[in-house]
Amino acid sequence: MDVLASRLILRPRERDRSLRFYRDVLGLAIAREFPGGTVFFLGQGLLEISGSGGPGPSPDQVLWVQVRDVRAEFEQLRERGVTVLAEPECKPWGLHEAWIADPDGMRIVLVEIPSDHPLRVDVRNL
C-alpha cells in the first residue's frame, strides 16, 4: 500500500464544544473547513471533527501527540482547564508522557521523546 496521507476523524457529541477545545485550548491550526466539519493540522497528520457521535469514545482509543516539552505543554493546558488524567512522568520505555482528555472523554497522551531516545527524529531538519 502506498499511503499518501492520513487523517483521524472524530465524531463528537457536541461539535462546537470539540472545535473550541481543539482550536482554542490545544491551539491546533485549521487546515480546512467544510459544511459540518473542520480539519486541523496535527503534526504530520490531520484531525477532522465532523458529524456527531454516540455516547463517547471507546476506552481503547488514544490520540498520541508528540510535543517538544511535555511539562510546559501540560502546565499550559492545565491552566486552560483541561481534564488531567496523569501528570507528566518518565515511563519505563523512556518516553515522557502526560495524559489529558477532550470534552467527550477521548484520551490524549502528550509525549516528549528525549534526544537520546531511538524514536527521536525531527523531520523538519531532514
Tab-separated table of N, CA and C in Angstrom:
chain	number	residue	atom	x	y	z
A	1	MET	N	0.845	-1.173	0.000
A	1	MET	CA	0.000	0.000	0.000
A	1	MET	C	0.892	1.239	0.000
A	2	ASP	N	0.595	2.183	-0.858
A	2	ASP	CA	1.314	3.446	-0.944
A	2	ASP	C	0.444	4.515	-0.294
A	3	VAL	N	0.684	4.793	0.994
A	3	VAL	CA	-0.140	5.750	1.745
A	3	VAL	C	0.317	7.164	1.420
A	4	LEU	N	-0.613	7.993	0.980
A	4	LEU	CA	-0.301	9.370	0.614
A	4	LEU	C	-0.593	10.356	1.735
A	5	ALA	N	-1.564	10.052	2.574
A	5	ALA	CA	-1.936	10.944	3.677
A	5	ALA	C	-2.733	10.145	4.693
A	6	SER	N	-2.881	10.715	5.870
A	6	SER	CA	-3.712	10.064	6.881
A	6	SER	C	-4.481	11.128	7.650
A	7	ARG	N	-5.621	10.710	8.182
A	7	ARG	CA	-6.489	11.621	8.915
A	7	ARG	C	-7.255	10.828	9.953
A	8	LEU	N	-7.285	11.343	11.167
A	8	LEU	CA	-8.110	10.772	12.219
A	8	LEU	C	-9.413	11.552	12.231
A	9	ILE	N	-10.538	10.845	12.200
A	9	ILE	CA	-11.846	11.501	12.189
A	9	ILE	C	-12.544	11.237	13.514
A	10	LEU	N	-12.910	12.318	14.202
A	10	LEU	CA	-13.658	12.219	15.455
A	10	LEU	C	-15.085	12.682	15.222
A	11	ARG	N	-16.027	11.953	15.777
A	11	ARG	CA	-17.444	12.305	15.715
A	11	ARG	C	-17.880	12.696	17.128
A	12	PRO	N	-17.775	13.972	17.482
A	12	PRO	CA	-18.054	14.393	18.854
A	12	PRO	C	-19.543	14.457	19.167
A	13	ARG	N	-19.850	14.418	20.456
A	13	ARG	CA	-21.238	14.593	20.896
A	13	ARG	C	-21.698	16.021	20.645
A	14	GLU	N	-20.822	16.995	20.924
A	14	GLU	CA	-21.136	18.409	20.698
A	14	GLU	C	-20.011	19.015	19.867
A	15	ARG	N	-20.270	19.160	18.581
A	15	ARG	CA	-19.239	19.595	17.636
A	15	ARG	C	-18.610	20.929	18.028
A	16	ASP	N	-19.427	21.937	18.363
A	16	ASP	CA	-18.884	23.257	18.689
A	16	ASP	C	-17.970	23.208	19.911
A	17	ARG	N	-18.343	22.430	20.902
A	17	ARG	CA	-17.521	22.288	22.108
A	17	ARG	C	-16.171	21.662	21.745
A	18	SER	N	-16.194	20.644	20.899
A	18	SER	CA	-14.946	19.999	20.480
A	18	SER	C	-14.097	20.923	19.612
A	19	LEU	N	-14.742	21.693	18.748
A	19	LEU	CA	-13.994	22.655	17.932
A	19	LEU	C	-13.265	23.656	18.817
A	20	ARG	N	-13.957	24.179	19.822
A	20	ARG	CA	-13.317	25.127	20.745
A	20	ARG	C	-12.135	24.475	21.459
A	21	PHE	N	-12.300	23.212	21.876
A	21	PHE	CA	-11.224	22.518	22.583
A	21	PHE	C	-9.990	22.372	21.696
A	22	TYR	N	-10.163	21.812	20.513
A	22	TYR	CA	-9.011	21.539	19.655
A	22	TYR	C	-8.415	22.820	19.063
A	23	ARG	N	-9.243	23.815	18.765
A	23	ARG	CA	-8.756	25.072	18.191
A	23	ARG	C	-8.226	26.020	19.271
A	24	ASP	N	-9.040	26.277	20.299
A	24	ASP	CA	-8.707	27.313	21.270
A	24	ASP	C	-7.879	26.814	22.448
A	25	VAL	N	-8.154	25.615	22.922
A	25	VAL	CA	-7.429	25.097	24.084
A	25	VAL	C	-6.115	24.447	23.654
A	26	LEU	N	-6.185	23.507	22.709
A	26	LEU	CA	-4.949	22.876	22.239
A	26	LEU	C	-4.177	23.771	21.271
A	27	GLY	N	-4.873	24.693	20.620
A	27	GLY	CA	-4.207	25.619	19.712
A	27	GLY	C	-3.871	25.046	18.354
A	28	LEU	N	-4.626	24.027	17.906
A	28	LEU	CA	-4.358	23.447	16.588
A	28	LEU	C	-4.798	24.410	15.488
A	29	ALA	N	-4.022	24.476	14.423
A	29	ALA	CA	-4.342	25.327	13.281
A	29	ALA	C	-5.318	24.608	12.356
A	30	ILE	N	-6.218	25.371	11.777
A	30	ILE	CA	-7.218	24.812	10.860
A	30	ILE	C	-6.596	24.625	9.479
A	31	ALA	N	-6.734	23.420	8.947
A	31	ALA	CA	-6.260	23.107	7.597
A	31	ALA	C	-7.332	23.465	6.573
A	32	ARG	N	-8.581	23.132	6.898
A	32	ARG	CA	-9.704	23.480	6.020
A	32	ARG	C	-11.004	23.307	6.769
A	33	GLU	N	-12.026	23.964	6.289
A	33	GLU	CA	-13.370	23.834	6.841
A	33	GLU	C	-14.324	23.507	5.706
A	34	PHE	N	-15.359	22.775	6.032
A	34	PHE	CA	-16.396	22.437	5.066
A	34	PHE	C	-17.706	22.364	5.838
A	35	PRO	N	-18.841	22.399	5.161
A	35	PRO	CA	-20.108	22.347	5.889
A	35	PRO	C	-20.179	21.113	6.792
A	36	GLY	N	-20.267	21.355	8.085
A	36	GLY	CA	-20.376	20.261	9.043
A	36	GLY	C	-19.065	19.694	9.533
A	37	GLY	N	-17.941	20.296	9.137
A	37	GLY	CA	-16.671	19.732	9.580
A	37	GLY	C	-15.516	20.710	9.536
A	38	THR	N	-14.521	20.403	10.335
A	38	THR	CA	-13.283	21.183	10.383
A	38	THR	C	-12.119	20.203	10.440
A	39	VAL	N	-11.091	20.483	9.660
A	39	VAL	CA	-9.893	19.652	9.643
A	39	VAL	C	-8.744	20.480	10.214
A	40	PHE	N	-8.053	19.904	11.193
A	40	PHE	CA	-6.925	20.564	11.834
A	40	PHE	C	-5.621	19.901	11.411
A	41	PHE	N	-4.563	20.705	11.361
A	41	PHE	CA	-3.224	20.135	11.232
A	41	PHE	C	-2.887	19.475	12.562
A	42	LEU	N	-2.313	18.286	12.505
A	42	LEU	CA	-1.906	17.564	13.710
A	42	LEU	C	-0.535	16.960	13.433
A	43	GLY	N	0.501	17.780	13.570
A	43	GLY	CA	1.839	17.322	13.211
A	43	GLY	C	1.880	16.998	11.732
A	44	GLN	N	2.260	15.772	11.409
A	44	GLN	CA	2.324	15.346	10.016
A	44	GLN	C	1.019	14.733	9.530
A	45	GLY	N	0.014	14.698	10.378
A	45	GLY	CA	-1.288	14.161	10.003
A	45	GLY	C	-2.363	15.222	10.126
A	46	LEU	N	-3.588	14.781	10.031
A	46	LEU	CA	-4.734	15.673	10.134
A	46	LEU	C	-5.735	15.101	11.126
A	47	LEU	N	-6.482	15.983	11.761
A	47	LEU	CA	-7.550	15.607	12.679
A	47	LEU	C	-8.821	16.280	12.199
A	48	GLU	N	-9.834	15.487	11.904
A	48	GLU	CA	-11.110	16.020	11.428
A	48	GLU	C	-12.158	15.890	12.519
A	49	ILE	N	-12.872	16.984	12.765
A	49	ILE	CA	-14.009	16.995	13.677
A	49	ILE	C	-15.232	17.216	12.800
A	50	SER	N	-16.091	16.212	12.702
A	50	SER	CA	-17.265	16.349	11.841
A	50	SER	C	-18.379	15.437	12.322
A	51	GLY	N	-19.582	15.760	11.888
A	51	GLY	CA	-20.739	14.947	12.253
A	51	GLY	C	-20.987	14.962	13.747
A	52	SER	N	-21.721	13.969	14.190
A	52	SER	CA	-21.971	13.831	15.628
A	52	SER	C	-21.885	12.363	15.986
A	53	GLY	N	-21.424	12.126	17.190
A	53	GLY	CA	-21.190	10.760	17.620
A	53	GLY	C	-22.168	10.290	18.661
A	54	GLY	N	-21.921	9.099	19.143
A	54	GLY	CA	-22.755	8.473	20.149
A	54	GLY	C	-22.344	8.859	21.555
A	55	PRO	N	-22.320	7.879	22.442
A	55	PRO	CA	-22.088	8.158	23.855
A	55	PRO	C	-20.663	8.572	24.200
A	56	GLY	N	-19.718	8.390	23.327
A	56	GLY	CA	-18.338	8.783	23.618
A	56	GLY	C	-17.354	7.815	23.010
A	57	PRO	N	-16.069	8.135	23.116
A	57	PRO	CA	-15.051	7.282	22.508
A	57	PRO	C	-14.877	5.977	23.269
A	58	SER	N	-14.374	4.999	22.579
A	58	SER	CA	-14.021	3.735	23.214
A	58	SER	C	-12.868	3.989	24.174
A	59	PRO	N	-12.847	3.319	25.323
A	59	PRO	CA	-11.714	3.493	26.231
A	59	PRO	C	-10.406	2.980	25.631
A	60	ASP	N	-10.498	2.247	24.531
A	60	ASP	CA	-9.298	1.742	23.868
A	60	ASP	C	-8.681	2.765	22.919
A	61	GLN	N	-9.408	3.838	22.613
A	61	GLN	CA	-8.900	4.848	21.691
A	61	GLN	C	-8.049	5.865	22.435
A	62	VAL	N	-6.902	6.188	21.851
A	62	VAL	CA	-5.992	7.179	22.419
A	62	VAL	C	-5.419	8.006	21.272
A	63	LEU	N	-5.393	9.306	21.445
A	63	LEU	CA	-4.744	10.187	20.486
A	63	LEU	C	-3.337	10.466	21.011
A	64	TRP	N	-2.313	10.063	20.265
A	64	TRP	CA	-0.904	10.189	20.651
A	64	TRP	C	-0.359	11.435	19.981
A	65	VAL	N	0.113	12.405	20.783
A	65	VAL	CA	0.588	13.677	20.249
A	65	VAL	C	2.002	13.937	20.757
A	66	GLN	N	2.956	13.985	19.851
A	66	GLN	CA	4.336	14.270	20.239
A	66	GLN	C	4.535	15.773	20.343
A	67	VAL	N	5.126	16.214	21.463
A	67	VAL	CA	5.417	17.626	21.700
A	67	VAL	C	6.900	17.777	22.053
A	68	ARG	N	7.411	18.992	21.979
A	68	ARG	CA	8.822	19.232	22.299
A	68	ARG	C	9.083	19.236	23.800
A	69	ASP	N	8.159	19.808	24.587
A	69	ASP	CA	8.353	19.949	26.035
A	69	ASP	C	7.050	19.568	26.730
A	70	VAL	N	6.959	18.329	27.181
A	70	VAL	CA	5.705	17.820	27.729
A	70	VAL	C	5.296	18.572	28.994
A	71	ARG	N	6.241	18.925	29.839
A	71	ARG	CA	5.887	19.629	31.079
A	71	ARG	C	5.326	21.019	30.795
A	72	ALA	N	5.958	21.750	29.895
A	72	ALA	CA	5.479	23.090	29.550
A	72	ALA	C	4.094	23.029	28.916
A	73	GLU	N	3.895	22.126	27.965
A	73	GLU	CA	2.584	21.990	27.322
A	73	GLU	C	1.526	21.583	28.337
A	74	PHE	N	1.871	20.642	29.198
A	74	PHE	CA	0.937	20.162	30.209
A	74	PHE	C	0.506	21.296	31.135
A	75	GLU	N	1.450	22.105	31.594
A	75	GLU	CA	1.114	23.205	32.508
A	75	GLU	C	0.220	24.232	31.824
A	76	GLN	N	0.493	24.540	30.561
A	76	GLN	CA	-0.366	25.472	29.824
A	76	GLN	C	-1.779	24.921	29.697
A	77	LEU	N	-1.884	23.639	29.393
A	77	LEU	CA	-3.203	23.033	29.223
A	77	LEU	C	-3.940	22.944	30.557
A	78	ARG	N	-3.224	22.655	31.631
A	78	ARG	CA	-3.859	22.624	32.953
A	78	ARG	C	-4.423	24.009	33.287
A	79	GLU	N	-3.648	25.065	32.988
A	79	GLU	CA	-4.111	26.436	33.227
A	79	GLU	C	-5.351	26.761	32.404
A	80	ARG	N	-5.500	26.123	31.262
A	80	ARG	CA	-6.669	26.347	30.400
A	80	ARG	C	-7.855	25.479	30.804
A	81	GLY	N	-7.681	24.669	31.850
A	81	GLY	CA	-8.792	23.901	32.393
A	81	GLY	C	-9.042	22.540	31.790
A	82	VAL	N	-8.065	21.959	31.110
A	82	VAL	CA	-8.293	20.630	30.537
A	82	VAL	C	-8.425	19.586	31.639
A	83	THR	N	-9.084	18.498	31.312
A	83	THR	CA	-9.204	17.372	32.233
A	83	THR	C	-7.876	16.625	32.262
A	84	VAL	N	-7.268	16.573	33.433
A	84	VAL	CA	-5.983	15.905	33.612
A	84	VAL	C	-6.226	14.458	34.010
A	85	LEU	N	-5.602	13.540	33.296
A	85	LEU	CA	-5.689	12.120	33.628
A	85	LEU	C	-4.422	11.624	34.310
A	86	ALA	N	-3.266	12.153	33.925
A	86	ALA	CA	-1.998	11.757	34.554
A	86	ALA	C	-0.972	12.864	34.365
A	87	GLU	N	-0.262	13.168	35.431
A	87	GLU	CA	0.803	14.176	35.418
A	87	GLU	C	1.971	13.683	34.553
A	88	PRO	N	2.806	14.605	34.076
A	88	PRO	CA	3.975	14.190	33.299
A	88	PRO	C	4.911	13.305	34.116
A	89	GLU	N	5.390	12.243	33.475
A	89	GLU	CA	6.378	11.373	34.112
A	89	GLU	C	7.144	10.616	33.039
A	90	CYS	N	8.347	10.184	33.406
A	90	CYS	CA	9.154	9.366	32.510
A	90	CYS	C	8.714	7.915	32.675
A	91	LYS	N	8.331	7.304	31.583
A	91	LYS	CA	7.872	5.917	31.602
A	91	LYS	C	9.062	4.959	31.492
A	92	PRO	N	8.874	3.693	31.883
A	92	PRO	CA	9.976	2.718	31.801
A	92	PRO	C	10.549	2.564	30.391
A	93	TRP	N	9.765	2.869	29.373
A	93	TRP	CA	10.240	2.741	27.989
A	93	TRP	C	10.961	4.006	27.526
A	94	GLY	N	11.166	4.982	28.433
A	94	GLY	CA	11.998	6.136	28.139
A	94	GLY	C	11.302	7.364	27.597
A	95	LEU	N	9.997	7.309	27.394
A	95	LEU	CA	9.256	8.471	26.905
A	95	LEU	C	8.679	9.242	28.084
A	96	HIS	N	8.601	10.559	27.937
A	96	HIS	CA	7.974	11.405	28.947
A	96	HIS	C	6.527	11.617	28.503
A	97	GLU	N	5.573	11.226	29.344
A	97	GLU	CA	4.163	11.257	28.960
A	97	GLU	C	3.317	11.987	29.994
A	98	ALA	N	2.277	12.657	29.500
A	98	ALA	CA	1.224	13.241	30.328
A	98	ALA	C	-0.089	12.928	29.623
A	99	TRP	N	-1.141	12.687	30.400
A	99	TRP	CA	-2.423	12.295	29.822
A	99	TRP	C	-3.505	13.309	30.171
A	100	ILE	N	-4.283	13.683	29.142
A	100	ILE	CA	-5.423	14.581	29.317
A	100	ILE	C	-6.613	13.967	28.584
A	101	ALA	N	-7.768	14.635	28.656
A	101	ALA	CA	-8.951	14.156	27.925
A	101	ALA	C	-9.636	15.331	27.246
A	102	ASP	N	-10.250	15.053	26.101
A	102	ASP	CA	-11.032	16.082	25.424
A	102	ASP	C	-12.422	16.133	26.053
A	103	PRO	N	-13.296	17.035	25.619
A	103	PRO	CA	-14.615	17.168	26.250
A	103	PRO	C	-15.484	15.909	26.195
A	104	ASP	N	-15.246	15.028	25.226
A	104	ASP	CA	-16.014	13.785	25.135
A	104	ASP	C	-15.348	12.629	25.868
A	105	GLY	N	-14.205	12.882	26.483
A	105	GLY	CA	-13.501	11.825	27.200
A	105	GLY	C	-12.449	11.104	26.377
A	106	MET	N	-12.213	11.561	25.158
A	106	MET	CA	-11.153	10.973	24.331
A	106	MET	C	-9.827	11.201	25.040
A	107	ARG	N	-9.110	10.117	25.296
A	107	ARG	CA	-7.826	10.232	25.984
A	107	ARG	C	-6.750	10.689	25.005
A	108	ILE	N	-5.972	11.676	25.452
A	108	ILE	CA	-4.892	12.234	24.647
A	108	ILE	C	-3.618	12.107	25.463
A	109	VAL	N	-2.615	11.464	24.886
A	109	VAL	CA	-1.325	11.351	25.563
A	109	VAL	C	-0.351	12.314	24.890
A	110	LEU	N	0.205	13.210	25.690
A	110	LEU	CA	1.238	14.122	25.227
A	110	LEU	C	2.571	13.430	25.465
A	111	VAL	N	3.388	13.343	24.449
A	111	VAL	CA	4.629	12.574	24.528
A	111	VAL	C	5.818	13.442	24.130
A	112	GLU	N	6.823	13.435	24.992
A	112	GLU	CA	8.114	14.049	24.658
A	112	GLU	C	9.116	12.916	24.502
A	113	ILE	N	9.803	12.920	23.374
A	113	ILE	CA	10.806	11.890	23.119
A	113	ILE	C	12.174	12.505	23.406
A	114	PRO	N	12.871	12.027	24.441
A	114	PRO	CA	14.183	12.586	24.777
A	114	PRO	C	15.156	12.493	23.598
A	115	SER	N	16.114	13.405	23.569
A	115	SER	CA	17.048	13.483	22.432
A	115	SER	C	17.867	12.213	22.240
A	116	ASP	N	18.063	11.443	23.298
A	116	ASP	CA	18.852	10.217	23.167
A	116	ASP	C	17.998	8.968	22.944
A	117	HIS	N	16.691	9.142	22.777
A	117	HIS	CA	15.789	8.001	22.577
A	117	HIS	C	15.829	7.568	21.109
A	118	PRO	N	15.755	6.251	20.826
A	118	PRO	CA	15.803	5.758	19.437
A	118	PRO	C	14.679	6.284	18.539
A	119	LEU	N	13.552	6.703	19.109
A	119	LEU	CA	12.449	7.212	18.287
A	119	LEU	C	12.642	8.662	17.846
A	120	ARG	N	13.646	9.326	18.384
A	120	ARG	CA	13.790	10.767	18.166
A	120	ARG	C	14.211	11.082	16.733
A	121	VAL	N	13.312	11.698	16.000
A	121	VAL	CA	13.600	12.179	14.652
A	121	VAL	C	12.793	13.452	14.452
A	122	ASP	N	13.449	14.528	14.111
A	122	ASP	CA	12.764	15.781	13.799
A	122	ASP	C	12.799	15.927	12.282
A	123	VAL	N	11.708	15.568	11.625
A	123	VAL	CA	11.686	15.532	10.160
A	123	VAL	C	11.809	16.915	9.532
A	124	ARG	N	11.626	17.967	10.313
A	124	ARG	CA	11.785	19.309	9.746
A	124	ARG	C	13.232	19.579	9.367
A	125	ASN	N	14.154	18.825	9.949
A	125	ASN	CA	15.575	19.029	9.660
A	125	ASN	C	16.114	18.050	8.624
A	126	LEU	N	15.251	17.216	8.065
A	126	LEU	CA	15.719	16.235	7.074
A	126	LEU	C	15.778	16.839	5.688
